[in-house]
PDB file of C-alpha atoms in Angstrom:
ATOM      1  CA  UNK Y  28      75.081 110.775 132.205  1.00 88.00           C
ATOM      2  CA  UNK Y  29      77.827 111.400 133.342  1.00 88.00           C
ATOM      3  CA  UNK Y  30      79.809 108.979 134.998  1.00 87.00           C
ATOM      4  CA  UNK Y  31      83.545 110.371 135.479  1.00 86.00           C
ATOM      5  CA  UNK Y  32      86.206 112.203 133.408  1.00 89.00           C
ATOM      6  CA  UNK Y  33      87.959 110.777 130.095  1.00 91.00           C
ATOM      7  CA  UNK Y  34      90.929 113.107 130.808  1.00 95.00           C
ATOM      8  CA  UNK Y  35      91.786 116.773 130.816  1.00 97.00           C
ATOM      9  CA  UNK Y  36      93.791 118.655 129.025  1.00 98.00           C
ATOM     10  CA  UNK Y  37      96.487 121.325 129.880  1.00 98.00           C
ATOM     11  CA  UNK Y  38      97.976 123.567 126.966  1.00 98.00           C
ATOM     12  CA  UNK Y  39     101.731 123.466 127.389  1.00 98.00           C
ATOM     13  CA  UNK Y  40     103.520 126.252 125.674  1.00 98.00           C
ATOM     14  CA  UNK Y  41     107.464 123.667 125.579  1.00 97.00           C
ATOM     15  CA  UNK Y  42     106.566 120.796 125.034  1.00 98.00           C
ATOM     16  CA  UNK Y  43     109.656 119.126 127.044  1.00 98.00           C
ATOM     17  CA  UNK Y  44     109.744 120.943 129.911  1.00 97.00           C
ATOM     18  CA  UNK Y  45     106.136 120.389 130.372  1.00 98.00           C
ATOM     19  CA  UNK Y  46     106.948 115.741 129.931  1.00 98.00           C
ATOM     20  CA  UNK Y  47     109.946 116.014 132.058  1.00 97.00           C
ATOM     21  CA  UNK Y  48     107.560 117.921 135.114  1.00 97.00           C
ATOM     22  CA  UNK Y  49     104.124 115.335 135.000  1.00 98.00           C
ATOM     23  CA  UNK Y  50     107.012 112.278 134.253  1.00 97.00           C
ATOM     24  CA  UNK Y  51     109.636 112.489 136.224  1.00 96.00           C
ATOM     25  CA  UNK Y  52     108.343 115.141 138.639  1.00 95.00           C
ATOM     26  CA  UNK Y  53     105.093 114.706 139.412  1.00 96.00           C
ATOM     27  CA  UNK Y  54     105.132 110.655 138.429  1.00 95.00           C
ATOM     28  CA  UNK Y  55     103.379 109.779 135.894  1.00 97.00           C
ATOM     29  CA  UNK Y  56     103.608 107.301 132.991  1.00 98.00           C
ATOM     30  CA  UNK Y  57     103.956 108.624 129.546  1.00 98.00           C
ATOM     31  CA  UNK Y  58     102.518 106.795 126.818  1.00 98.00           C
ATOM     32  CA  UNK Y  59     103.103 107.941 123.440  1.00 98.00           C
ATOM     33  CA  UNK Y  60     104.348 112.347 122.614  1.00 98.00           C
ATOM     34  CA  UNK Y  61     105.151 114.535 118.731  1.00 98.00           C
ATOM     35  CA  UNK Y  62     105.940 117.363 117.702  1.00 97.00           C
ATOM     36  CA  UNK Y  63     102.637 119.385 119.614  1.00 98.00           C
ATOM     37  CA  UNK Y  64     101.303 116.998 122.036  1.00 98.00           C
ATOM     38  CA  UNK Y  65     100.976 114.151 124.670  1.00 98.00           C
ATOM     39  CA  UNK Y  66      99.693 111.362 126.730  1.00 98.00           C
ATOM     40  CA  UNK Y  67     100.044 110.277 129.895  1.00 98.00           C
ATOM     41  CA  UNK Y  68      98.069 108.963 132.548  1.00 97.00           C
ATOM     42  CA  UNK Y  69      98.686 109.380 137.068  1.00 94.00           C
ATOM     43  CA  UNK Y  70      96.550 106.123 137.780  1.00 91.00           C
ATOM     44  CA  UNK Y  71      92.854 105.965 135.836  1.00 91.00           C
ATOM     45  CA  UNK Y  72      93.764 109.600 134.630  1.00 92.00           C
ATOM     46  CA  UNK Y  73      94.292 110.641 131.518  1.00 96.00           C
ATOM     47  CA  UNK Y  74      97.025 113.257 130.911  1.00 98.00           C
ATOM     48  CA  UNK Y  75      96.980 115.242 127.300  1.00 98.00           C
ATOM     49  CA  UNK Y  76      99.560 117.986 127.166  1.00 98.00           C
ATOM     50  CA  UNK Y  77      98.541 119.743 124.049  1.00 98.00           C
ATOM     51  CA  UNK Y  78     101.460 122.490 122.544  1.00 98.00           C
ATOM     52  CA  UNK Y  79      98.989 126.700 122.529  1.00 98.00           C
ATOM     53  CA  UNK Y  80      99.429 128.935 123.766  1.00 97.00           C
ATOM     54  CA  UNK Y  81      98.490 128.326 127.596  1.00 97.00           C
ATOM     55  CA  UNK Y  82      96.031 130.968 129.967  1.00 96.00           C
ATOM     56  CA  UNK Y  83      95.678 129.487 133.133  1.00 95.00           C
ATOM     57  CA  UNK Y  84      92.879 130.457 135.359  1.00 92.00           C
ATOM     58  CA  UNK Y  85      94.061 132.926 137.778  1.00 92.00           C
ATOM     59  CA  UNK Y  86      91.626 132.004 141.028  1.00 96.00           C
ATOM     60  CA  UNK Y  87      90.881 129.298 142.833  1.00 95.00           C
ATOM     61  CA  UNK Y  88      90.263 126.679 139.299  1.00 96.00           C
ATOM     62  CA  UNK Y  89      93.175 123.505 140.237  1.00 96.00           C
ATOM     63  CA  UNK Y  90      93.315 120.307 139.441  1.00 96.00           C
ATOM     64  CA  UNK Y  91      93.658 117.917 142.634  1.00 95.00           C
ATOM     65  CA  UNK Y  92      96.011 114.329 142.293  1.00 95.00           C
ATOM     66  CA  UNK Y  93      96.374 112.099 144.551  1.00 94.00           C
ATOM     67  CA  UNK Y  94      98.923 111.212 146.256  1.00 94.00           C
ATOM     68  CA  UNK Y  95      99.664 108.240 149.144  1.00 93.00           C
ATOM     69  CA  UNK Y  96     100.441 109.596 152.385  1.00 92.00           C
ATOM     70  CA  UNK Y  97     103.055 107.723 152.760  1.00 95.00           C
ATOM     71  CA  UNK Y  98     105.216 109.415 149.695  1.00 94.00           C
ATOM     72  CA  UNK Y  99     103.505 113.211 150.410  1.00 95.00           C
ATOM     73  CA  UNK Y 100     106.527 114.195 152.704  1.00 95.00           C
ATOM     74  CA  UNK Y 101     108.836 112.631 149.454  1.00 95.00           C
ATOM     75  CA  UNK Y 102     106.773 114.020 147.059  1.00 94.00           C
ATOM     76  CA  UNK Y 103     106.816 117.678 149.167  1.00 95.00           C
ATOM     77  CA  UNK Y 104     110.813 117.620 149.208  1.00 96.00           C
ATOM     78  CA  UNK Y 105     111.382 116.801 145.892  1.00 95.00           C
ATOM     79  CA  UNK Y 106     109.114 119.382 144.081  1.00 96.00           C
ATOM     80  CA  UNK Y 107     110.548 121.488 146.326  1.00 96.00           C
ATOM     81  CA  UNK Y 108     114.207 121.127 145.711  1.00 96.00           C
ATOM     82  CA  UNK Y 109     113.176 122.049 142.144  1.00 96.00           C
ATOM     83  CA  UNK Y 110     111.558 125.057 143.243  1.00 96.00           C
ATOM     84  CA  UNK Y 111     108.222 124.197 142.255  1.00 97.00           C
ATOM     85  CA  UNK Y 112     106.060 127.338 142.718  1.00 97.00           C
ATOM     86  CA  UNK Y 113     103.688 127.190 145.647  1.00 97.00           C
ATOM     87  CA  UNK Y 114     100.303 129.178 144.856  1.00 97.00           C
ATOM     88  CA  UNK Y 115      98.572 128.304 148.401  1.00 95.00           C
ATOM     89  CA  UNK Y 116      98.725 126.622 151.592  1.00 95.00           C
ATOM     90  CA  UNK Y 117      95.966 124.458 152.673  1.00 92.00           C
ATOM     91  CA  UNK Y 118      93.627 125.126 154.829  1.00 88.00           C
ATOM     92  CA  UNK Y 119      91.662 121.917 153.928  1.00 85.00           C
ATOM     93  CA  UNK Y 120      90.947 118.378 155.695  1.00 88.00           C
ATOM     94  CA  UNK Y 121      94.155 116.372 154.306  1.00 88.00           C
ATOM     95  CA  UNK Y 122      97.900 117.061 153.707  1.00 92.00           C
ATOM     96  CA  UNK Y 123      97.956 119.600 150.139  1.00 95.00           C
ATOM     97  CA  UNK Y 124     100.922 120.961 147.791  1.00 96.00           C
ATOM     98  CA  UNK Y 125      99.537 123.832 145.859  1.00 97.00           C
ATOM     99  CA  UNK Y 126     101.453 124.085 143.073  1.00 97.00           C
ATOM    100  CA  UNK Y 127     102.020 125.675 139.474  1.00 97.00           C
ATOM    101  CA  UNK Y 128     103.152 123.713 136.430  1.00 97.00           C
ATOM    102  CA  UNK Y 129     105.833 125.317 134.161  1.00 97.00           C
ATOM    103  CA  UNK Y 130     102.445 126.785 132.186  1.00 97.00           C
ATOM    104  CA  UNK Y 131     101.479 128.796 134.884  1.00 97.00           C
ATOM    105  CA  UNK Y 132      98.136 125.883 135.842  1.00 97.00           C
ATOM    106  CA  UNK Y 133      97.191 125.823 139.524  1.00 97.00           C
ATOM    107  CA  UNK Y 134      97.580 122.071 140.633  1.00 97.00           C
ATOM    108  CA  UNK Y 135      97.263 120.006 144.082  1.00 96.00           C
ATOM    109  CA  UNK Y 136      98.921 117.467 145.500  1.00 96.00           C
ATOM    110  CA  UNK Y 137      95.873 116.037 147.926  1.00 95.00           C
ATOM    111  CA  UNK Y 138      95.980 113.037 151.037  1.00 93.00           C
ATOM    112  CA  UNK Y 139      92.372 111.968 151.069  1.00 90.00           C
ATOM    113  CA  UNK Y 140      89.196 112.167 150.082  1.00 89.00           C
ATOM    114  CA  UNK Y 141      85.855 112.505 149.509  1.00 90.00           C
ATOM    115  CA  UNK Y 142      84.533 110.618 152.125  1.00 91.00           C
ATOM    116  CA  UNK Y 143      86.815 112.240 154.434  1.00 91.00           C
ATOM    117  CA  UNK Y 144      86.730 116.390 153.544  1.00 91.00           C
ATOM    118  CA  UNK Y 145      82.817 114.868 153.982  1.00 92.00           C
ATOM    119  CA  UNK Y 146      83.198 113.078 157.628  1.00 92.00           C
ATOM    120  CA  UNK Y 147      85.435 116.439 158.467  1.00 91.00           C
ATOM    121  CA  UNK Y 148      82.893 118.741 157.597  1.00 91.00           C
ATOM    122  CA  UNK Y 149      80.454 116.354 159.488  1.00 92.00           C
ATOM    123  CA  UNK Y 150      82.659 117.902 162.500  1.00 93.00           C
ATOM    124  CA  UNK Y 151      83.098 121.851 161.191  1.00 91.00           C
ATOM    125  CA  UNK Y 152      80.467 122.693 158.598  1.00 92.00           C
ATOM    126  CA  UNK Y 153      81.084 125.685 156.098  1.00 92.00           C
ATOM    127  CA  UNK Y 154      78.865 128.264 156.503  1.00 93.00           C
ATOM    128  CA  UNK Y 155      76.157 127.895 154.783  1.00 95.00           C
ATOM    129  CA  UNK Y 156      75.802 123.797 154.637  1.00 92.00           C
ATOM    130  CA  UNK Y 157      73.955 122.307 152.925  1.00 94.00           C
ATOM    131  CA  UNK Y 158      73.430 118.363 153.160  1.00 93.00           C
ATOM    132  CA  UNK Y 159      71.987 116.591 150.007  1.00 92.00           C
ATOM    133  CA  UNK Y 160      69.999 113.565 150.047  1.00 77.00           C
ATOM    134  CA  UNK Y 161      72.241 110.328 149.932  1.00 71.00           C
ATOM    135  CA  UNK Y 162      75.005 113.105 151.901  1.00 69.00           C
ATOM    136  CA  UNK Y 163      76.422 111.487 155.185  1.00 68.00           C
ATOM    137  CA  UNK Y 164      74.446 113.519 156.981  1.00 66.00           C
ATOM    138  CA  UNK Y 165      71.390 113.705 154.561  1.00 59.00           C
TER     139      UNK Y 165
END
């Protein structure tokens, strides 16, 4: 049985700008780097950057990272000042900014949890929504 996400790996064309993006703009902790990769963390989430040929998805596929509500606007201002590309405007519960990393990988910086999302769905359900066993409305 799967218990958690172990790590996320992104292929990157150029390691240094990617390290700067994740460490300096997003505030992740850099642990090690070498000629073709790096390991960083955001809380307990381990991120691996691996030099290669990035081919990011061109759909809604993305990774969402948490940020505390009191820091959200500061993070957004820093990202916009750095002219990071925003690929989508938020239309769901919780504050979010959707952005591209230097290699075109789609990211979201989000304030909220699954519990806050489910509470919002209880008030405003998606078309065809089905509550499963153990969920708030089951």
